[in-house]
Amino acid sequence: MTAFARNQWYVAAYSHEVGRELLGRTILGETLVLYRTEEEGTPVVLHDRCVHRRYPLSEAPTRLDGDRIVCGYHGFTYDTTGTCVHVPGQKRVPRTARVASYPVVEQDSLIWVWIGDPALADPQGIPRARHLDSPGWVTVRGMEPIDCDYGLLVDNLLDLSHETYLHGGYIGTPEVAETPITTEVDEGAGIVRVSRHMDDAECPPFYAKSTGIEGRITRWQDIEYHAPCLYLLHSRIAPVGVLPEADGSDPNGFHTEITYAITPSGDGKVYDFWAVSRDWATDDAEVTEFLRGNNHTVVMQDVTALNLLQKTLGTERTGYQELSINIDTGGLAARRILARLVEEGEKPVEKVQ
């Protein structure tokens, strides 16, 4: 089981999911309740258990009274800092009556939460995915919970050769598995880059039906994984023979950003936040709905495979040795980085005198 790196930022929700309705999520085994303040609309994240009898604060009949949460079981009331400000039937509020509050940042239409030591939460360390809410881009998105170790999802996304076999008829073609990869690792920054450039490839239905391209294509897949949570796939296609301009622009090509936020929910459970963004055919509603449905199908193929893989690994004999090959280079680098982040998070913080 892949250990959790606690002193890191994780995506808890999309911006549109968080409002005046209480939303419950579990991250790294910590139960959370999310909502927005009434006037400013600022996101708030608190521990999702009342201190009195542990009733979930995200569940009815718990409600908001202004910016305060009123527990639906016995009426304990908490402000946005998690401090209990009212106990029914008595004036004195016990000093220990408070729930944890968590650092939260809203950026690029994502709600990021810090589960570890609040003193270490630096918003500057959150990786960017500007295309998710930038002008000129259209995005379809969703989230699927998977009953698997989050490390398995990292492996899955960093090795796209599985597209050929698991996602044939959607995004996979023979060339994806047959084309060698190049891998770059920035250990210090915690970034893994895996690239696969196909000069002459079959155009998969995902792109053929959305772009109208007929015939063979040049296809670029450039992965950028920011451990532990954010995965970006910079995808470009163009008809064979159409080369980018000197400045890198593709006047006759199509640029698509595929984004995943990989958020561990608990042991053997992960939230798979997925999004497909494009800067072409932005006014075409049919293309939007096609990409939404097609990518959801692809995601669900991964969900089914990873759920099965988790069950299979749970039945392996003691001493089983995993086999890795060249296509696993990026995934193995990600494992090393995740292990380092876990180790660093477990070290005591030295206080400056």
Coordinates of C-alpha atoms in Angstrom, one line a residue:
M1 CA 0.0 0.0 0.0
T2 CA 1.4 3.4 -1.0
A3 CA 1.9 5.6 2.1
F4 CA 0.4 9.1 2.3
A5 CA 2.5 12.2 2.0
R6 CA 0.6 14.4 4.5
N7 CA 2.4 17.7 4.2
Q8 CA 1.2 18.3 0.6
W9 CA -1.7 20.0 -1.2
Y10 CA -4.5 17.8 -2.5
V11 CA -7.6 18.5 -4.6
A12 CA -10.7 18.1 -2.5
A13 CA -13.3 19.3 -5.0
Y14 CA -14.0 21.3 -8.1
S15 CA -15.0 24.9 -7.4
H16 CA -18.5 24.3 -8.7
E17 CA -19.0 21.5 -6.2
V18 CA -18.6 23.7 -3.2
G19 CA -21.4 26.1 -2.3
R20 CA -23.9 26.6 0.5
E21 CA -24.8 23.0 0.6
L22 CA -22.5 21.0 2.9
L23 CA -20.2 18.7 1.0
G24 CA -18.4 15.7 2.6
R25 CA -15.1 14.3 1.4
T26 CA -12.4 12.1 2.9
I27 CA -8.7 12.8 2.1
L28 CA -5.8 10.7 3.5
G29 CA -8.4 9.1 5.8
E30 CA -9.4 12.5 7.3
T31 CA -13.2 13.2 7.0
L32 CA -13.9 16.8 5.8
V33 CA -16.9 19.1 5.4
L34 CA -16.7 21.8 2.8
Y35 CA -18.8 24.9 2.2
R36 CA -18.6 28.6 1.2
T37 CA -19.1 31.7 3.4
E38 CA -22.3 33.6 2.8
E39 CA -21.0 37.0 1.8
E40 CA -17.5 36.5 0.4
G41 CA -18.0 33.0 -1.0
T42 CA -14.7 31.9 0.5
P43 CA -14.3 28.1 0.8
V44 CA -14.1 26.6 4.3
V45 CA -12.9 23.1 5.2
L46 CA -13.4 21.6 8.6
H47 CA -13.2 18.2 10.2
D48 CA -16.4 16.4 9.5
R49 CA -17.2 15.1 13.0
C50 CA -18.9 17.0 15.8
V51 CA -16.8 16.8 19.0
H52 CA -19.9 15.8 21.1
R53 CA -21.0 12.5 19.7
R54 CA -19.1 12.4 16.4
Y55 CA -22.1 13.1 14.2
P56 CA -21.0 13.9 10.6
L57 CA -21.3 17.6 10.0
S58 CA -21.8 17.1 6.3
E59 CA -25.0 15.1 6.9
A60 CA -28.6 16.3 7.3
P61 CA -30.2 17.7 9.3
T62 CA -26.9 19.6 10.0
R63 CA -27.3 23.0 8.4
L64 CA -25.6 26.4 8.0
D65 CA -26.6 29.4 10.1
G66 CA -24.9 32.2 8.3
D67 CA -21.3 31.0 8.2
R68 CA -21.7 28.7 11.2
I69 CA -22.4 25.0 11.1
V70 CA -25.1 23.8 13.4
C71 CA -24.8 20.0 14.1
G72 CA -28.0 18.2 13.2
Y73 CA -27.8 15.9 16.2
H74 CA -27.4 18.1 19.3
G75 CA -27.0 21.6 18.0
F76 CA -23.3 22.2 18.7
T77 CA -22.4 25.2 16.6
Y78 CA -19.0 25.9 15.0
D79 CA -17.5 29.0 13.3
T80 CA -15.3 29.0 10.2
T81 CA -12.2 28.3 12.3
G82 CA -13.7 25.2 13.8
T83 CA -14.3 26.8 17.2
C84 CA -17.5 25.8 19.0
V85 CA -19.4 29.0 19.7
H86 CA -22.6 27.5 21.1
V87 CA -23.7 24.5 23.2
P88 CA -27.4 24.1 23.8
G89 CA -28.6 24.2 27.4
Q90 CA -25.6 26.0 28.9
K91 CA -23.7 29.2 28.6
R92 CA -20.2 27.8 29.0
V93 CA -18.6 26.3 26.0
P94 CA -15.9 23.7 26.9
R95 CA -12.4 24.9 26.0
T96 CA -11.7 21.7 24.0
A97 CA -14.9 22.0 22.0
R98 CA -13.5 22.6 18.5
V99 CA -13.0 20.8 15.3
A100 CA -9.9 21.0 13.1
S101 CA -9.9 23.5 10.3
Y102 CA -7.7 23.0 7.2
P103 CA -5.8 25.5 5.0
V104 CA -7.6 25.8 1.7
V105 CA -6.9 27.5 -1.6
E106 CA -9.1 27.9 -4.6
Q107 CA -7.1 28.0 -7.8
D108 CA -7.8 27.1 -11.5
S109 CA -11.3 26.0 -10.6
L110 CA -10.0 23.5 -8.1
I111 CA -10.3 23.5 -4.3
W112 CA -6.9 22.5 -2.8
V113 CA -6.6 21.4 0.9
W114 CA -3.6 20.9 3.1
I115 CA -4.0 17.9 5.5
G116 CA -0.6 18.1 7.2
D117 CA 1.0 20.7 9.6
P118 CA -0.8 24.0 8.9
A119 CA 2.4 25.9 9.6
L120 CA 4.0 24.3 6.5
A121 CA 1.1 25.1 4.1
D122 CA 2.6 27.4 1.3
P123 CA 0.1 28.2 -1.4
Q124 CA 3.0 29.0 -3.7
G125 CA 3.7 25.3 -3.8
I126 CA 0.4 24.4 -5.6
P127 CA 1.0 23.5 -9.3
R128 CA -1.0 25.3 -11.9
A129 CA -3.6 24.1 -14.4
R130 CA -4.6 27.5 -15.8
H131 CA -6.4 26.0 -18.8
L132 CA -9.2 24.8 -16.5
D133 CA -10.7 28.2 -16.2
S134 CA -8.8 30.4 -18.8
P135 CA -10.6 32.4 -21.5
G136 CA -10.5 30.6 -24.8
W137 CA -10.7 27.1 -23.3
V138 CA -13.7 24.8 -22.9
T139 CA -13.5 22.0 -20.3
V140 CA -15.5 18.9 -19.5
R141 CA -14.9 17.3 -16.2
G142 CA -15.9 14.7 -13.7
M143 CA -14.8 12.7 -10.7
E144 CA -14.9 8.9 -10.1
P145 CA -14.0 7.2 -6.8
I146 CA -11.8 4.1 -7.3
D147 CA -11.4 1.3 -4.8
C148 CA -7.6 1.0 -5.4
D149 CA -4.4 2.2 -3.9
Y150 CA -3.6 5.7 -5.3
G151 CA -0.2 4.5 -6.5
L152 CA -1.9 2.2 -9.0
L153 CA -3.6 5.2 -10.5
V154 CA -0.3 7.1 -10.7
D155 CA 1.2 4.0 -12.5
N156 CA -1.7 3.9 -14.9
L157 CA -1.5 7.5 -16.0
L158 CA 2.3 7.6 -16.4
D159 CA 2.3 4.5 -18.6
L160 CA 0.0 5.4 -21.6
S161 CA 0.9 2.2 -23.5
H162 CA -2.2 0.7 -21.9
E163 CA -4.3 2.9 -24.1
T164 CA -3.6 0.5 -27.0
Y165 CA -5.1 -2.4 -25.2
L166 CA -7.5 -1.1 -22.5
H167 CA -8.9 1.9 -24.5
G168 CA -8.8 0.6 -28.1
G169 CA -11.6 2.1 -30.1
Y170 CA -11.5 5.3 -28.0
I171 CA -8.1 6.8 -27.5
G172 CA -5.8 3.8 -28.1
T173 CA -4.1 2.9 -31.4
P174 CA -1.2 0.4 -32.0
E175 CA 1.4 3.2 -32.3
V176 CA 1.0 4.3 -28.6
A177 CA 2.3 1.0 -27.3
E178 CA 4.9 0.6 -30.1
T179 CA 6.5 4.0 -29.7
P180 CA 9.4 4.4 -27.2
I181 CA 9.2 7.0 -24.5
T182 CA 11.6 9.6 -23.1
T183 CA 11.6 10.3 -19.4
E184 CA 12.9 13.3 -17.5
V185 CA 12.9 13.4 -13.7
D186 CA 13.3 16.5 -11.5
E187 CA 13.7 14.8 -8.1
G188 CA 14.0 18.1 -6.2
A189 CA 10.8 19.6 -7.7
G190 CA 9.0 16.3 -7.6
I191 CA 8.1 16.4 -11.3
V192 CA 8.2 13.5 -13.7
R193 CA 7.9 14.1 -17.5
V194 CA 7.2 11.3 -19.9
S195 CA 7.0 12.0 -23.7
R196 CA 5.8 9.9 -26.6
H197 CA 6.0 11.5 -30.1
M198 CA 4.4 9.5 -32.9
D199 CA 5.2 10.8 -36.4
D200 CA 2.8 8.6 -38.3
A201 CA -0.1 7.2 -36.4
E202 CA -3.7 6.1 -36.7
C203 CA -6.2 8.8 -35.6
P204 CA -8.2 7.3 -32.7
P205 CA -12.0 7.9 -32.7
F206 CA -11.6 10.3 -29.7
Y207 CA -9.9 12.8 -32.1
A208 CA -11.2 11.7 -35.5
K209 CA -14.9 12.3 -34.5
S210 CA -14.2 15.5 -32.7
T211 CA -11.8 17.2 -35.1
G212 CA -12.9 15.7 -38.4
I213 CA -9.4 14.7 -39.3
E214 CA -9.3 11.8 -41.9
G215 CA -6.2 9.7 -42.3
R216 CA -3.0 9.4 -40.4
I217 CA -1.8 11.9 -37.8
T218 CA 1.3 13.1 -36.0
R219 CA 0.6 12.7 -32.3
W220 CA 2.4 14.2 -29.3
Q221 CA 1.8 13.0 -25.7
D222 CA 3.8 15.0 -23.2
I223 CA 3.1 14.1 -19.5
E224 CA 3.9 16.3 -16.6
Y225 CA 3.3 14.8 -13.2
H226 CA 3.6 17.0 -10.1
A227 CA 3.7 14.6 -7.2
P228 CA 1.6 13.8 -5.4
C229 CA -1.6 15.1 -6.8
L230 CA -1.6 16.8 -10.2
Y231 CA -1.2 15.1 -13.6
L232 CA -1.1 17.0 -16.9
L233 CA -1.1 15.5 -20.3
H234 CA -0.3 18.0 -23.1
S235 CA -1.8 16.3 -26.1
R236 CA -1.3 17.6 -29.7
I237 CA -2.4 16.1 -33.0
A238 CA -2.1 17.2 -36.6
P239 CA -2.5 15.6 -40.0
V240 CA 0.7 13.9 -41.1
G241 CA 3.0 16.3 -42.8
V242 CA 1.7 19.4 -41.0
L243 CA 4.5 20.6 -38.8
P244 CA 4.4 23.2 -36.0
E245 CA 5.5 26.8 -36.7
A246 CA 8.9 27.9 -35.5
D247 CA 7.3 29.4 -32.4
G248 CA 5.7 26.0 -31.5
S249 CA 2.2 27.0 -32.6
D250 CA 0.0 24.6 -34.6
P251 CA -2.2 26.5 -37.0
N252 CA -3.5 23.3 -38.5
G253 CA -3.2 21.2 -35.3
F254 CA -5.3 20.5 -32.3
H255 CA -4.1 21.1 -28.7
T256 CA -5.9 19.3 -25.8
E257 CA -5.0 19.4 -22.1
I258 CA -5.9 16.3 -20.1
T259 CA -5.9 16.9 -16.4
Y260 CA -6.1 14.5 -13.5
A261 CA -6.1 15.2 -9.8
I262 CA -5.1 12.0 -7.9
T263 CA -6.4 12.4 -4.4
P264 CA -6.0 9.5 -1.9
S265 CA -9.2 9.1 0.1
G266 CA -8.0 6.4 2.4
D267 CA -6.2 3.1 2.3
G268 CA -7.1 1.4 -1.0
K269 CA -9.3 4.3 -2.1
V270 CA -8.7 7.3 -4.4
Y271 CA -10.6 10.1 -6.0
D272 CA -10.0 10.3 -9.7
F273 CA -10.7 13.9 -10.8
W274 CA -10.5 14.1 -14.6
A275 CA -10.9 17.0 -17.1
V276 CA -10.5 17.5 -20.8
S277 CA -9.8 21.1 -22.0
R278 CA -9.6 22.3 -25.6
D279 CA -8.9 25.6 -27.4
W280 CA -10.5 24.5 -30.6
A281 CA -14.2 24.2 -31.7
T282 CA -15.0 26.0 -28.5
D283 CA -18.5 26.9 -29.7
D284 CA -19.4 23.5 -30.8
A285 CA -21.8 21.9 -28.2
E286 CA -21.8 18.6 -30.0
V287 CA -18.0 18.3 -29.7
T288 CA -18.2 19.2 -26.0
E289 CA -20.8 16.4 -25.3
F290 CA -18.9 13.9 -27.4
L291 CA -15.6 14.5 -25.5
R292 CA -17.5 14.4 -22.2
G293 CA -19.1 11.0 -22.9
N294 CA -16.1 9.5 -24.7
N295 CA -13.6 10.4 -21.9
H296 CA -16.0 9.3 -19.2
T297 CA -16.1 5.9 -20.9
V298 CA -12.3 5.8 -20.9
V299 CA -12.2 6.8 -17.3
M300 CA -14.7 4.0 -16.3
Q301 CA -12.5 1.5 -18.2
D302 CA -9.7 2.5 -16.0
V303 CA -11.9 2.4 -12.9
T304 CA -13.0 -1.2 -13.7
A305 CA -9.4 -2.3 -14.4
L306 CA -7.9 -0.7 -11.3
N307 CA -10.7 -2.1 -9.0
L308 CA -9.9 -5.5 -10.4
L309 CA -6.1 -5.0 -10.1
Q310 CA -6.5 -4.0 -6.4
K311 CA -8.4 -7.2 -5.7
T312 CA -5.9 -9.3 -7.6
L313 CA -2.9 -7.8 -5.7
G314 CA -4.6 -8.6 -2.5
T315 CA -4.5 -12.3 -3.3
E316 CA -0.9 -12.5 -4.4
R317 CA 1.3 -15.0 -2.6
T318 CA 3.9 -13.8 -0.2
G319 CA 7.2 -12.9 -1.8
Y320 CA 5.8 -12.2 -5.3
Q321 CA 8.2 -10.1 -7.3
E322 CA 6.9 -7.4 -9.6
L323 CA 8.3 -7.1 -13.1
S324 CA 9.0 -3.7 -14.6
I325 CA 10.2 -2.7 -18.1
N326 CA 11.2 0.4 -20.0
I327 CA 7.6 1.8 -20.2
D328 CA 7.6 1.8 -16.4
T329 CA 10.4 4.3 -16.0
G330 CA 8.1 7.3 -15.3
G331 CA 6.0 5.3 -12.8
L332 CA 9.1 4.0 -10.9
A333 CA 10.4 7.6 -10.7
A334 CA 7.1 8.7 -9.3
R335 CA 7.2 6.0 -6.7
R336 CA 10.6 7.2 -5.5
I337 CA 9.4 10.8 -5.3
L338 CA 6.3 9.8 -3.3
A339 CA 8.4 7.7 -0.9
R340 CA 10.7 10.7 -0.4
L341 CA 7.7 13.0 0.3
V342 CA 6.3 10.6 2.8
E343 CA 9.7 10.3 4.6
E344 CA 10.2 14.1 4.6
G345 CA 6.7 14.6 6.0
E346 CA 7.5 12.2 8.9
K347 CA 10.6 14.1 10.0
P348 CA 10.1 16.5 13.0
V349 CA 10.2 20.2 12.0
E350 CA 13.2 22.0 13.5
K351 CA 12.1 25.2 15.2
V352 CA 14.2 28.3 14.7
Q353 CA 15.4 29.7 18.0

